mmCIF file of C-alpha atoms in Angstrom:
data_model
loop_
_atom_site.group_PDB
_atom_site.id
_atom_site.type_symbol
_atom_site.label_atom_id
_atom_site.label_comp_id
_atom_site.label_asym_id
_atom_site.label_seq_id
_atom_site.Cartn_x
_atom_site.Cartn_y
_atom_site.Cartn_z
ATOM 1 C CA UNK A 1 3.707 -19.784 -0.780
ATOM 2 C CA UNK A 2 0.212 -18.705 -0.671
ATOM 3 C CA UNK A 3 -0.759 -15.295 -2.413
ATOM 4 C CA UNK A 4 -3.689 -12.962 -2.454
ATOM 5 C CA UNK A 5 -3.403 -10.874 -6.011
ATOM 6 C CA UNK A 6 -6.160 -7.798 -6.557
ATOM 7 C CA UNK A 7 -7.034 -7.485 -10.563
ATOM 8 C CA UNK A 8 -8.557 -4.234 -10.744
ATOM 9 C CA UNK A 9 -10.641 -5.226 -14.427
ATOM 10 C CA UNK A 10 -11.331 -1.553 -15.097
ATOM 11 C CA UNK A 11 -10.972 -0.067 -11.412
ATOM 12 C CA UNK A 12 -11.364 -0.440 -7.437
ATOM 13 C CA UNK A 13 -13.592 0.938 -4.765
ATOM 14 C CA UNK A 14 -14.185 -0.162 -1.086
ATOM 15 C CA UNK A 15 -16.946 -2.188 -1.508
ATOM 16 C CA UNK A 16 -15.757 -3.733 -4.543
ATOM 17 C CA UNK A 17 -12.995 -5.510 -2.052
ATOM 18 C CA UNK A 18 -15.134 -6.217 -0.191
ATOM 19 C CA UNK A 19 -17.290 -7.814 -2.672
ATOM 20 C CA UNK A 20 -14.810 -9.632 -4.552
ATOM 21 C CA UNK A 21 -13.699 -11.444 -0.655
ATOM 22 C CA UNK A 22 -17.282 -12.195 -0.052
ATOM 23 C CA UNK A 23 -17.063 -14.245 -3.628
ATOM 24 C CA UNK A 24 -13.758 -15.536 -3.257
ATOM 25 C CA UNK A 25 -14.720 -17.348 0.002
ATOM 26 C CA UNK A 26 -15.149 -15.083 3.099
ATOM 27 C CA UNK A 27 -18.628 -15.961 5.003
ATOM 28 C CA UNK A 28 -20.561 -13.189 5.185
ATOM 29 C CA UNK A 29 -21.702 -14.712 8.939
ATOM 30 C CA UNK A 30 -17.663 -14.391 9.756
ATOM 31 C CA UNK A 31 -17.337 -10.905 8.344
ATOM 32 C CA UNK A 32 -20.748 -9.615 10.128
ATOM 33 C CA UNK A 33 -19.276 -11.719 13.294
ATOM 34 C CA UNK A 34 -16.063 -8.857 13.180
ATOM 35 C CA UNK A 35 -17.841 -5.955 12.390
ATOM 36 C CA UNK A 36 -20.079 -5.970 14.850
ATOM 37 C CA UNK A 37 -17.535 -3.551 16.951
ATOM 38 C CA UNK A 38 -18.927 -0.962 14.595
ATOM 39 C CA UNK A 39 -22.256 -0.005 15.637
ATOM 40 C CA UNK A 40 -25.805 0.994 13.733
ATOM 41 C CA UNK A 41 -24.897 -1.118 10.164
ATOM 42 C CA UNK A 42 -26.282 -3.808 8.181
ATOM 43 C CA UNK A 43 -24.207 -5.733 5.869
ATOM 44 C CA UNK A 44 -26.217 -7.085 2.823
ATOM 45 C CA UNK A 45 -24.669 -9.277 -0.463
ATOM 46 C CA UNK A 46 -26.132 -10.344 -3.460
ATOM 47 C CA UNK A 47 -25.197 -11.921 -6.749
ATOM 48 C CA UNK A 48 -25.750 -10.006 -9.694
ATOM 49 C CA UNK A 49 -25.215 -9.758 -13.360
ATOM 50 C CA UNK A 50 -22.764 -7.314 -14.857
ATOM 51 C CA UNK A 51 -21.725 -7.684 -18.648
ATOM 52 C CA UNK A 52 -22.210 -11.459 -18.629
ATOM 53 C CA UNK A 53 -20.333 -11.924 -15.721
ATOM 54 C CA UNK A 54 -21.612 -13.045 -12.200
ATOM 55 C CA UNK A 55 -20.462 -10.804 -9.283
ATOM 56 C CA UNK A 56 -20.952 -10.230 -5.822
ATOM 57 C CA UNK A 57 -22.325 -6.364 -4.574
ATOM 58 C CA UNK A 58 -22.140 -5.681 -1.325
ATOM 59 C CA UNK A 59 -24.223 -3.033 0.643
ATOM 60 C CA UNK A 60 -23.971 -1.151 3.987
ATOM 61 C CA UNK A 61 -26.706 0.093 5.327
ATOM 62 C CA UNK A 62 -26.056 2.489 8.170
ATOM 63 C CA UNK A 63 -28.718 3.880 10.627
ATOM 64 C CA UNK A 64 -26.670 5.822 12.801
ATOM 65 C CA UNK A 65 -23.989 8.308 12.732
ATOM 66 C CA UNK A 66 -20.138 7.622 14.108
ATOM 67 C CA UNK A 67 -18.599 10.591 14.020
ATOM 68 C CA UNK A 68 -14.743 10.272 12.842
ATOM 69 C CA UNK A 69 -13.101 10.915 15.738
ATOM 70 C CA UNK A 70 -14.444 7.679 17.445
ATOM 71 C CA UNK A 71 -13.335 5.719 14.475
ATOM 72 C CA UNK A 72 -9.922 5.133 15.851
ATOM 73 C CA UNK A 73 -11.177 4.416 19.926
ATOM 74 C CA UNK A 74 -13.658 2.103 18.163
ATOM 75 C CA UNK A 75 -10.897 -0.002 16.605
ATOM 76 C CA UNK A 76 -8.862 -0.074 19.935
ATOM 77 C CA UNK A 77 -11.775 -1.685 22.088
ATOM 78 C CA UNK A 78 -12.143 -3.989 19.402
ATOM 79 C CA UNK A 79 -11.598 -7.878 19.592
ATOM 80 C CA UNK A 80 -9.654 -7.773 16.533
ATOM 81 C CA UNK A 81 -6.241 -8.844 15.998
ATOM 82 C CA UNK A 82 -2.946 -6.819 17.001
ATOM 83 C CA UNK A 83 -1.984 -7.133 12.905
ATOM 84 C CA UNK A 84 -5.978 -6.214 11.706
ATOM 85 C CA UNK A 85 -5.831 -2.989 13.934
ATOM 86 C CA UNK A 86 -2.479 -2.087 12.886
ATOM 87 C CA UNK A 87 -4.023 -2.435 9.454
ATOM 88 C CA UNK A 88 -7.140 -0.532 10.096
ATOM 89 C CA UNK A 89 -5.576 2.248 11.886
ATOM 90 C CA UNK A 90 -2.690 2.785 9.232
ATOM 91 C CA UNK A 91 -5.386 2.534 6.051
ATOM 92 C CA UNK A 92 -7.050 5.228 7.961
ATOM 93 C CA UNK A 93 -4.555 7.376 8.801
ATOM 94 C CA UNK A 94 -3.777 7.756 5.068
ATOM 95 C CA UNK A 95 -7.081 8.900 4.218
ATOM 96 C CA UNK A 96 -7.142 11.507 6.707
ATOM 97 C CA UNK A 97 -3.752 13.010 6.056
ATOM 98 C CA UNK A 98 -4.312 12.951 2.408
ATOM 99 C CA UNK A 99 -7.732 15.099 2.765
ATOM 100 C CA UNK A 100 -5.786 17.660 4.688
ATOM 101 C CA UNK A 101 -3.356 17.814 2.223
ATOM 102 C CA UNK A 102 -6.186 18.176 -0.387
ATOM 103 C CA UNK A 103 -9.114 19.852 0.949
ATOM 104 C CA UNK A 104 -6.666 21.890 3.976
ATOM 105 C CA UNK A 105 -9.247 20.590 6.568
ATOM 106 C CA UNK A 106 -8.027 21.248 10.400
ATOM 107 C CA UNK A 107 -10.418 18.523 11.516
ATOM 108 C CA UNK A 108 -11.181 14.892 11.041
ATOM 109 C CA UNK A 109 -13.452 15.420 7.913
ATOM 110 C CA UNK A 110 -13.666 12.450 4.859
ATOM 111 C CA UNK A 111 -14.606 15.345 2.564
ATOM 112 C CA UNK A 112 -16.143 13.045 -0.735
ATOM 113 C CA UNK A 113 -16.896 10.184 1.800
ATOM 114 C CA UNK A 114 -19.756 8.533 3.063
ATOM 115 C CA UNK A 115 -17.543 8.539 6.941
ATOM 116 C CA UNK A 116 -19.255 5.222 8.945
ATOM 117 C CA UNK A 117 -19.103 3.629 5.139
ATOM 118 C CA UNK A 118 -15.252 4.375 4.746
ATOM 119 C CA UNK A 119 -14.617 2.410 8.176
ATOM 120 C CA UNK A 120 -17.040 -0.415 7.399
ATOM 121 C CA UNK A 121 -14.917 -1.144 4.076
ATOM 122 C CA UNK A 122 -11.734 -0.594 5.555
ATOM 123 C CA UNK A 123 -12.101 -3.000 8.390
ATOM 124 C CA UNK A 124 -14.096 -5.813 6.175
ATOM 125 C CA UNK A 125 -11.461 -5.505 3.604
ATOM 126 C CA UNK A 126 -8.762 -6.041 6.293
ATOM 127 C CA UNK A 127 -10.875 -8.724 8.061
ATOM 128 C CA UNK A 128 -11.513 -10.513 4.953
ATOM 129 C CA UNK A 129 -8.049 -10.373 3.435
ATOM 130 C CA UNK A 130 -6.669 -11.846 6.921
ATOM 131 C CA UNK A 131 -9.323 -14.718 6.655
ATOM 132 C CA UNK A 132 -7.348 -16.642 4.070
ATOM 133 C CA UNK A 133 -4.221 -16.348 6.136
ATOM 134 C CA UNK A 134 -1.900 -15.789 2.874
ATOM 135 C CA UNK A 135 1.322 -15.181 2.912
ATOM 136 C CA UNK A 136 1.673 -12.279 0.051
ATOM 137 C CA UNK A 137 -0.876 -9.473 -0.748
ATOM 138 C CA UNK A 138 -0.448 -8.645 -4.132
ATOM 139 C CA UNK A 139 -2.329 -6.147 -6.704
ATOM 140 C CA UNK A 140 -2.084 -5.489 -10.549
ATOM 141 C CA UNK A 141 -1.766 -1.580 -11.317
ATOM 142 C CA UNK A 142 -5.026 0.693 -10.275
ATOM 143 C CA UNK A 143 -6.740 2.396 -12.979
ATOM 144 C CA UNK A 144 -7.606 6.124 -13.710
ATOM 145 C CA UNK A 145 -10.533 7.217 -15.437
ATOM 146 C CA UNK A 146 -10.883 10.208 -18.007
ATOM 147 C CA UNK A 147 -13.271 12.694 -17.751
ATOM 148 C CA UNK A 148 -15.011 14.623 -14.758
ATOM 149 C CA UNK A 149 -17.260 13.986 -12.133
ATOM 150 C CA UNK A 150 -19.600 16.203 -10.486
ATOM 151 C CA UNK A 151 -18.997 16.638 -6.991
ATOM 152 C CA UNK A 152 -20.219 18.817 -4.080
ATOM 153 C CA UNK A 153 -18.112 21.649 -4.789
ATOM 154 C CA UNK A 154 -19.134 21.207 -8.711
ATOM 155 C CA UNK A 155 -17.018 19.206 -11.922
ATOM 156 C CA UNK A 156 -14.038 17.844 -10.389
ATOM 157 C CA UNK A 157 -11.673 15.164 -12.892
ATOM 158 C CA UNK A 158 -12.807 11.807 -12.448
ATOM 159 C CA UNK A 159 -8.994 10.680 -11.019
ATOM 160 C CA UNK A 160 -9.867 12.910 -8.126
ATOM 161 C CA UNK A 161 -7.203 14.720 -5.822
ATOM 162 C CA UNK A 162 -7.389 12.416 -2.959
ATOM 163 C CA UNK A 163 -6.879 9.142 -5.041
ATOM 164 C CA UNK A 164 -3.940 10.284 -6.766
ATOM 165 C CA UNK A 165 -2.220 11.761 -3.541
ATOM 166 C CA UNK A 166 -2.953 8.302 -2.482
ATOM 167 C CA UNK A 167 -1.630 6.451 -5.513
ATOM 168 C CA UNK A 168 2.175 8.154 -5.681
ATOM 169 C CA UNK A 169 4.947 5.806 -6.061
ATOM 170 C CA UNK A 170 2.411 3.057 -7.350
ATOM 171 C CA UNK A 171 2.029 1.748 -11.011
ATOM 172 C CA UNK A 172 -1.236 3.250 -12.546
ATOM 173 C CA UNK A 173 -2.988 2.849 -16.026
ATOM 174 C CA UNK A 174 -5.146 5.472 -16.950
ATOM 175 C CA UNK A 175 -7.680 4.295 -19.507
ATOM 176 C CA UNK A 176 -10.273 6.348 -21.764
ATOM 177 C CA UNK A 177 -13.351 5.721 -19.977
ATOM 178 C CA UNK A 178 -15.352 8.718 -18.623
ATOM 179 C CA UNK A 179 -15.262 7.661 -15.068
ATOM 180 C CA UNK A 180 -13.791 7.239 -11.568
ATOM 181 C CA UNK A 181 -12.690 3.780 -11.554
ATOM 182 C CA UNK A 182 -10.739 3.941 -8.758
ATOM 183 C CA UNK A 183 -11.996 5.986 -5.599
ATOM 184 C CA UNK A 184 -10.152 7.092 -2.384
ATOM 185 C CA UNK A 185 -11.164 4.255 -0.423
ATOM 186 C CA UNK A 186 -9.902 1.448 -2.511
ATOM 187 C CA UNK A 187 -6.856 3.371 -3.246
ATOM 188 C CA UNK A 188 -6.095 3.542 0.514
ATOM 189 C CA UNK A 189 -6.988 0.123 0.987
ATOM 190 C CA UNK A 190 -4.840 -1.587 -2.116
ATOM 191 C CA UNK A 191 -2.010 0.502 -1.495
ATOM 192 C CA UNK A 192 -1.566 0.091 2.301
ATOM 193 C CA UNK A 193 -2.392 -4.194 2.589
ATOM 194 C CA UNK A 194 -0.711 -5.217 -0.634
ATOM 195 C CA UNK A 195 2.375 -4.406 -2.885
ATOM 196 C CA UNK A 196 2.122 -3.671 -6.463
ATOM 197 C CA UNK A 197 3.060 -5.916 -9.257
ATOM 198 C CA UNK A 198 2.823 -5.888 -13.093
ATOM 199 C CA UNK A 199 3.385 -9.531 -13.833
ATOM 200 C CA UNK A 200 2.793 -12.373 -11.953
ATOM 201 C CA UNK A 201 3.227 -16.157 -12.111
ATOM 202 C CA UNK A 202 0.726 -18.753 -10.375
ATOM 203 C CA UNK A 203 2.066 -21.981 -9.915
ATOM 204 C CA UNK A 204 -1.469 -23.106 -9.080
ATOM 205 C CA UNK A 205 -4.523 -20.816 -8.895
ATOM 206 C CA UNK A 206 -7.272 -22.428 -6.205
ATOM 207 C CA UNK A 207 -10.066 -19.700 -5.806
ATOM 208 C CA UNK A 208 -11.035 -16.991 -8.349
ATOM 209 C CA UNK A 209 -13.596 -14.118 -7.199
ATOM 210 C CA UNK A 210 -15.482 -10.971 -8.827
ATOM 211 C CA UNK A 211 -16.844 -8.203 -6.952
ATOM 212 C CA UNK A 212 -18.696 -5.512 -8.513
ATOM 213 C CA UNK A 213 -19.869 -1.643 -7.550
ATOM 214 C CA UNK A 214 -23.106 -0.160 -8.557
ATOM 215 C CA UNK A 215 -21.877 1.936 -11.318
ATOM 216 C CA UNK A 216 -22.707 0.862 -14.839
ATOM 217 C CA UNK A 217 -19.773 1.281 -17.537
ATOM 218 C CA UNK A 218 -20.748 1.371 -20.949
ATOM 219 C CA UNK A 219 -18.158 -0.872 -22.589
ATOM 220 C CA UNK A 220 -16.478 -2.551 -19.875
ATOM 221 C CA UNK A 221 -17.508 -4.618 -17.129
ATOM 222 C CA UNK A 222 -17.525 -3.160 -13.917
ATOM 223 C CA UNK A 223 -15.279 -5.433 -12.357
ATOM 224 C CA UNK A 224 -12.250 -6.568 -9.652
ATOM 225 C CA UNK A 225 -10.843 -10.314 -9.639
ATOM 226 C CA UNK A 226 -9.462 -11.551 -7.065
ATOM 227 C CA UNK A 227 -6.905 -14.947 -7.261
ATOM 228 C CA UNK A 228 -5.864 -16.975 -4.205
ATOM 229 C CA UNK A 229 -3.080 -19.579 -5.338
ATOM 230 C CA UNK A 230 0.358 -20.975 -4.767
ATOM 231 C CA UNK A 231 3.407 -18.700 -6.189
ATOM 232 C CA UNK A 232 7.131 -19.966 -5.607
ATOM 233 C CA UNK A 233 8.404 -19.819 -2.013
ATOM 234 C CA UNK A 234 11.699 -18.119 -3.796
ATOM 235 C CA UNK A 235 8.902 -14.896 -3.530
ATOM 236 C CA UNK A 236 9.958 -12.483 -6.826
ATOM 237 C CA UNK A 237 9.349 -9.615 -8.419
ATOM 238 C CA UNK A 238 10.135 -7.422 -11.315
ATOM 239 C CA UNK A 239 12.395 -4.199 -11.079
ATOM 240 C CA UNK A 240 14.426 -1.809 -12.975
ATOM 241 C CA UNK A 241 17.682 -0.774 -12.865
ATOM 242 C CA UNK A 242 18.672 2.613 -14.074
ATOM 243 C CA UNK A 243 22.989 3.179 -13.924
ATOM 244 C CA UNK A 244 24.458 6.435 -14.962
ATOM 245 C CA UNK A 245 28.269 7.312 -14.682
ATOM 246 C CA UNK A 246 29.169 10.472 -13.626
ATOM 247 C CA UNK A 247 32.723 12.359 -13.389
ATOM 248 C CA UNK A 248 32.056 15.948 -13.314
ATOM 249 C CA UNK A 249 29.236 16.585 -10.684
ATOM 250 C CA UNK A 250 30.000 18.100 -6.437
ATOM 251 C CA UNK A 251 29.847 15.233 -4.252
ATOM 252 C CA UNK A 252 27.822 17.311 -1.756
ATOM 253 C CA UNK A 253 25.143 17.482 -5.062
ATOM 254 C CA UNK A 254 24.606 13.379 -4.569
ATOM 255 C CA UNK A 255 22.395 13.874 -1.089
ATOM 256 C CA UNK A 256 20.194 16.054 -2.575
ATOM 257 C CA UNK A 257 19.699 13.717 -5.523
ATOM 258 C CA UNK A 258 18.953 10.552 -3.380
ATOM 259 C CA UNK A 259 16.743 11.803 -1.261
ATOM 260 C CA UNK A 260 14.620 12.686 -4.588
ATOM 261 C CA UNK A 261 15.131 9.409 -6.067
ATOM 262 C CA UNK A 262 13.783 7.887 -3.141
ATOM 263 C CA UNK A 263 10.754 9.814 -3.099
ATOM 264 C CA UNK A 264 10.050 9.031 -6.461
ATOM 265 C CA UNK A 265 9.659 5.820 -5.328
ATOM 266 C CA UNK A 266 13.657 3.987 -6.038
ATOM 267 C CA UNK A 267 13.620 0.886 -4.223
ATOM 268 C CA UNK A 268 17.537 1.538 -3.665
ATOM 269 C CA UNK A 269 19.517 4.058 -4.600
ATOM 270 C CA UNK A 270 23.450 3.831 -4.157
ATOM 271 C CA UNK A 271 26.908 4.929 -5.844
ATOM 272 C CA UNK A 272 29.756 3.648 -6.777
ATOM 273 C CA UNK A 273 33.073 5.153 -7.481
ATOM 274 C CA UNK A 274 35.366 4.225 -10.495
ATOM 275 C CA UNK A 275 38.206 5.670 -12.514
ATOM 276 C CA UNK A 276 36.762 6.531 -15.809
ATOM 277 C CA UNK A 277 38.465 7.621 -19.261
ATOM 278 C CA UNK A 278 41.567 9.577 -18.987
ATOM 279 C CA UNK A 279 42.054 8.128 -15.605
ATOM 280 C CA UNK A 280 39.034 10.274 -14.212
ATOM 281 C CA UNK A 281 37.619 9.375 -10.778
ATOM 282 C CA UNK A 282 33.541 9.234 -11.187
ATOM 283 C CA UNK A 283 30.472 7.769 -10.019
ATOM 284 C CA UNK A 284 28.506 5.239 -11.009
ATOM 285 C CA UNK A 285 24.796 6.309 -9.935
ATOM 286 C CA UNK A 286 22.626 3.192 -9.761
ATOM 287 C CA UNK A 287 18.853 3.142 -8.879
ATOM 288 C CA UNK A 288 16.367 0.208 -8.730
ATOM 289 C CA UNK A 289 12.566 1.047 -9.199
ATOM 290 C CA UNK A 290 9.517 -0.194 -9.998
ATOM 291 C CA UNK A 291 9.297 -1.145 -13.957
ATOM 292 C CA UNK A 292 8.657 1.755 -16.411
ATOM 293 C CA UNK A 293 9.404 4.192 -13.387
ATOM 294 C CA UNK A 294 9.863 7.148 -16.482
ATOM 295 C CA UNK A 295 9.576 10.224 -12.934
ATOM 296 C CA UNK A 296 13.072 8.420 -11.674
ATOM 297 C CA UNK A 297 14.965 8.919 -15.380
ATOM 298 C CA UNK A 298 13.202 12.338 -15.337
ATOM 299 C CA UNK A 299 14.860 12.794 -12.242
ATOM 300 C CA UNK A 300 18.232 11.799 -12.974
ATOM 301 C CA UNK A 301 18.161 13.947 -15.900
ATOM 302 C CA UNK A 302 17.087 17.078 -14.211
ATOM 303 C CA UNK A 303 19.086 16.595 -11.056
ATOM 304 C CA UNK A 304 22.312 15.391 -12.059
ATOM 305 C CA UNK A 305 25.238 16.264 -15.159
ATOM 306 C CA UNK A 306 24.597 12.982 -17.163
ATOM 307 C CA UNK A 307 23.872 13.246 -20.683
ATOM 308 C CA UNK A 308 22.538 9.258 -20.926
ATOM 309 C CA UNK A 309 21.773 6.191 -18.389
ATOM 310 C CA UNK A 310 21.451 2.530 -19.067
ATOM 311 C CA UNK A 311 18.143 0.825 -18.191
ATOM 312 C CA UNK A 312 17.503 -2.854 -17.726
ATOM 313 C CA UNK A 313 14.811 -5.203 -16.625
ATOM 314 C CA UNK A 314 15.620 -7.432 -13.674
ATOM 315 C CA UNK A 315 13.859 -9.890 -11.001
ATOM 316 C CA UNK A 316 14.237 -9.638 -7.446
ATOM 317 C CA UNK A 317 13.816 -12.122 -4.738
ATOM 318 C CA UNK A 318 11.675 -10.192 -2.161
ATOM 319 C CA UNK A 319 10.435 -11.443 1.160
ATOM 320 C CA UNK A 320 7.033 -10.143 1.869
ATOM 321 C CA UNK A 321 7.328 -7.890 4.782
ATOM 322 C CA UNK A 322 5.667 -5.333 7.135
ATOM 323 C CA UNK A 323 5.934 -2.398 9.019
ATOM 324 C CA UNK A 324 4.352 -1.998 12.390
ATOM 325 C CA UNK A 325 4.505 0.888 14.998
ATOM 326 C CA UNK A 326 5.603 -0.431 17.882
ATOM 327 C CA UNK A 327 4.619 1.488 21.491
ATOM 328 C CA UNK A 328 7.736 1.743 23.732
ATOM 329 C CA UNK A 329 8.067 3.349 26.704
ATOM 330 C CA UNK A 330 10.557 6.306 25.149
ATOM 331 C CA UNK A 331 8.178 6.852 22.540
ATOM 332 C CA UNK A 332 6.631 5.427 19.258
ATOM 333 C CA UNK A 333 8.882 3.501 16.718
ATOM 334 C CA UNK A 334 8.762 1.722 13.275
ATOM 335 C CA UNK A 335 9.866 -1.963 12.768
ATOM 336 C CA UNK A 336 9.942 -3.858 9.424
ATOM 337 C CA UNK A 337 8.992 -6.998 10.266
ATOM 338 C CA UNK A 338 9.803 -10.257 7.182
ATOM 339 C CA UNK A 339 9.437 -13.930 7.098
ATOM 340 C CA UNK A 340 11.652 -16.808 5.466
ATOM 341 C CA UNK A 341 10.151 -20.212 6.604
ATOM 342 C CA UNK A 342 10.017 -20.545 10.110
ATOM 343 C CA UNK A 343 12.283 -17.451 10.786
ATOM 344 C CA UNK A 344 11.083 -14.064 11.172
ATOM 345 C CA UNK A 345 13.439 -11.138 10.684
ATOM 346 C CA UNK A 346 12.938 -7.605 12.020
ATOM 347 C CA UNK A 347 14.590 -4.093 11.617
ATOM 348 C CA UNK A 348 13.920 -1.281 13.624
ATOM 349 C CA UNK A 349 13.556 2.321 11.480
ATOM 350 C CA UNK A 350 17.141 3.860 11.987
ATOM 351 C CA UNK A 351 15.573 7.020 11.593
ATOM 352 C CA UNK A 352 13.171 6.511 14.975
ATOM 353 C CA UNK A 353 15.763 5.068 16.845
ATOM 354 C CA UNK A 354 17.621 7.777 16.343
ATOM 355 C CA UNK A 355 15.259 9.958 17.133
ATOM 356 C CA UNK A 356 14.261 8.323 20.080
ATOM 357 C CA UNK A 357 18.366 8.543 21.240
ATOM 358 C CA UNK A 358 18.382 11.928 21.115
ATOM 359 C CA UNK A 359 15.022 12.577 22.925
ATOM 360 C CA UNK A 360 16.363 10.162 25.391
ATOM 361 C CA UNK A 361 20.079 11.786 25.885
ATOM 362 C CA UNK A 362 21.245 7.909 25.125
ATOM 363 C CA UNK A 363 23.620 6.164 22.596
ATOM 364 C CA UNK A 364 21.909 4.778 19.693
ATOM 365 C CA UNK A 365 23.505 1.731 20.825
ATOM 366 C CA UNK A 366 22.420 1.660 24.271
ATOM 367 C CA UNK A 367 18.755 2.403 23.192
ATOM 368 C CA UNK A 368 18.831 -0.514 20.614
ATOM 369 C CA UNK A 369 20.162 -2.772 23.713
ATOM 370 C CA UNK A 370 17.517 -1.846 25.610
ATOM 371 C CA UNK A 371 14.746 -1.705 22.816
ATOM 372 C CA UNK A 372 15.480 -5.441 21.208
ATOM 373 C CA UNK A 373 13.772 -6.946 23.865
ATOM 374 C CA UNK A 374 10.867 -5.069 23.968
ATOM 375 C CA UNK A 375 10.237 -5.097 20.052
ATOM 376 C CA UNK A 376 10.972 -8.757 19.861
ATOM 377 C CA UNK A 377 7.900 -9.486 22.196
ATOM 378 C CA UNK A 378 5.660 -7.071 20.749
ATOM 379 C CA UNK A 379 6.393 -8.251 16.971
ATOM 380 C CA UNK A 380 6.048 -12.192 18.293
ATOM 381 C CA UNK A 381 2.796 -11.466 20.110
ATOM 382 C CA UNK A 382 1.230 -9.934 16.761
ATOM 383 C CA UNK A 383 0.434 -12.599 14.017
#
């Protein structure tokens, strides 16, 4: 199975993707081919030197100005791919929502953004990622910098508001270096095309690439690999599982207490009932999460009447997947979308459909009859 994996050396940043794709193999002919839905830019590349180590920079030059609100109608009349717009849009989408939550802007506004610059990365990084046709998107933790930054409205910390809105539920390692190694756009960009993981194993590694940013680090190069290989078709991954009992909590408390867990970032979250000492009926509260996920045993603690839990390491067998929004005629809906060979599997969001049921004054199972078709063509028609 063929795998893209992001190695953030000491950080990320939207033309560092970039960068690194140009070096691992995408022609910069193909990339300026695709972008050239975006108007008033030049894309420019270069090989340089940073700490020993040759890199590709990448720079966009842009002579005009797009304002925001075009961004999205620019994408639609594009001739890109159902699955690359789906991409684009959602990557976007992100950013914008998390600078309202930030900066409490009513308007479409990329606040510490160059805006045309934010699209041209987005859409090269998608373009370029899609280019090698892999299988899994994969990326090593993001890093946060120490330190402050000074920014239009003065010293702001160097892991900026935006970026760490955009990194919850994702493993990050904050290092010692006066810096912002990772910036909103290459947070929105890792987090949305690829899934996070610690450890991984190649079973052959075919194309190795560095891409480098125009800041200068002191001690570290300035730095993000990028590996395309073969990983095992039996796709895994790491987890851990966190197991509690519990015999003297409300049942009505447990809702509450999932719905935390899962915004935490559990993976699953599920009980179990047993008969415990002194013939005591109980619980057994069991949560899977990303390894060294310390906010879920926080939450456990705080939220439920344990006193201890048991943790374990584990590995999962994970099919990549996706989620697209499909357009139907009742309305917009979510569908997780996964692959195992030649078969392709797809769920539609309970939540949406149920939505959509009540909107509609149907059965859920009347709506799903009458969806299945639908979805099934849309998901086939995107690649």
């Amino acid at each position: 199975m063929k795998a893209l994996l992001f190695d953030p050396i000491p950080g990320a940043s939207g033309d560092m993707i970039v960068a690194a794709l140009l070096d691992v193999g995408v022609p910069i002919k193909y990339l300026k081919e695709k972008l050239k839905f975006i108007p008033g830019h030049d894309l420019r590349a270069r090989k340089v030197k940073t700490k020993g180590v040759m890199a590709t920079r990448l720079c966009f030059e842009t002579r005009k100005h797009v304002p925001v609100n075009r961004f999205l109608a620019l994408i639609e009349k594009s001739g890109l791919s159902a699955g690359q717009k789906a991409l684009i849009r959602a990557t976007l989408n992100r950013i914008f929502e998390v600078e309202k939550t930030v900066h409490g802007d009513a308007h479409l506004h990329l606040h510490e953004l160059a805006d045309l610059d934010t699209l041209l990365d987005i859409s090269a990084a998608v373009i370029g990622i899609d280019y090698f046709k892999v299988d899994n998107v994969l990326s090593r933790p993001l890093k946060a910098g120490a330190g402050f930054i000074r920014t239009r409205e003065g010293m702001m910390p160097a892991f900026n508001f935006a970026t760490s809105q955009l990194l919850k539920n994702w493993p990050v390692d904050f290092m010692p270096i006066d810096a912002e190694l990772t910036t909103p756009t290459g947070a929105a960009i890792i987090t949305t095309v690829a899934r996070p993981f610690r450890n991984i194993l190649f079973d052959k590694i075919s194309r190795i690439g560095f891409g480098t940013g125009t800041m200068t680090l002191p001690d570290h190069p300035n730095l993000l690999r990028v590996f395309i290989g073969e990983i095992s078709d039996g796709y895994q991954d790491e987890c851990q599982i966190i197991e509690t009992n519990i015999d003297d909590m409300n049942p009505q408390d447990y809702e509450a207490v999932i719905e935390k867990l899962y915004s935490a970032g559990a993976y699953e979250v599920f009980l179990t009932p047993v008969i415990m000492k002194n013939s005591r009926p109980g619980i057994v509260l069991t949560a899977l999460s990303a390894p060294d996920n310390r906010e879920i045993v926080d939450l456990i603690f705080t939220e439920t009447s344990t006193l201890g839990m048991r943790v374990r390491k584990s590995r999962r067998y994970v099919l990549p997947r996706k989620i697209f929004r499909i357009k139907v005629d009742q309305g917009t809906i979510r569908v997780k979308t996964a692959r195992f060979g030649k078969r392709r599997h797809y769920a539609v969001e309970y939540r949406d459909l149920k939505r959509l049921a009540s909107k509609t004054g149907k059965s859920i199972v009347q709506l799903r009859r009458e969806l299945d078709p639908v979805i099934r063509r849309k998901i086939e028609a995107v690649r």
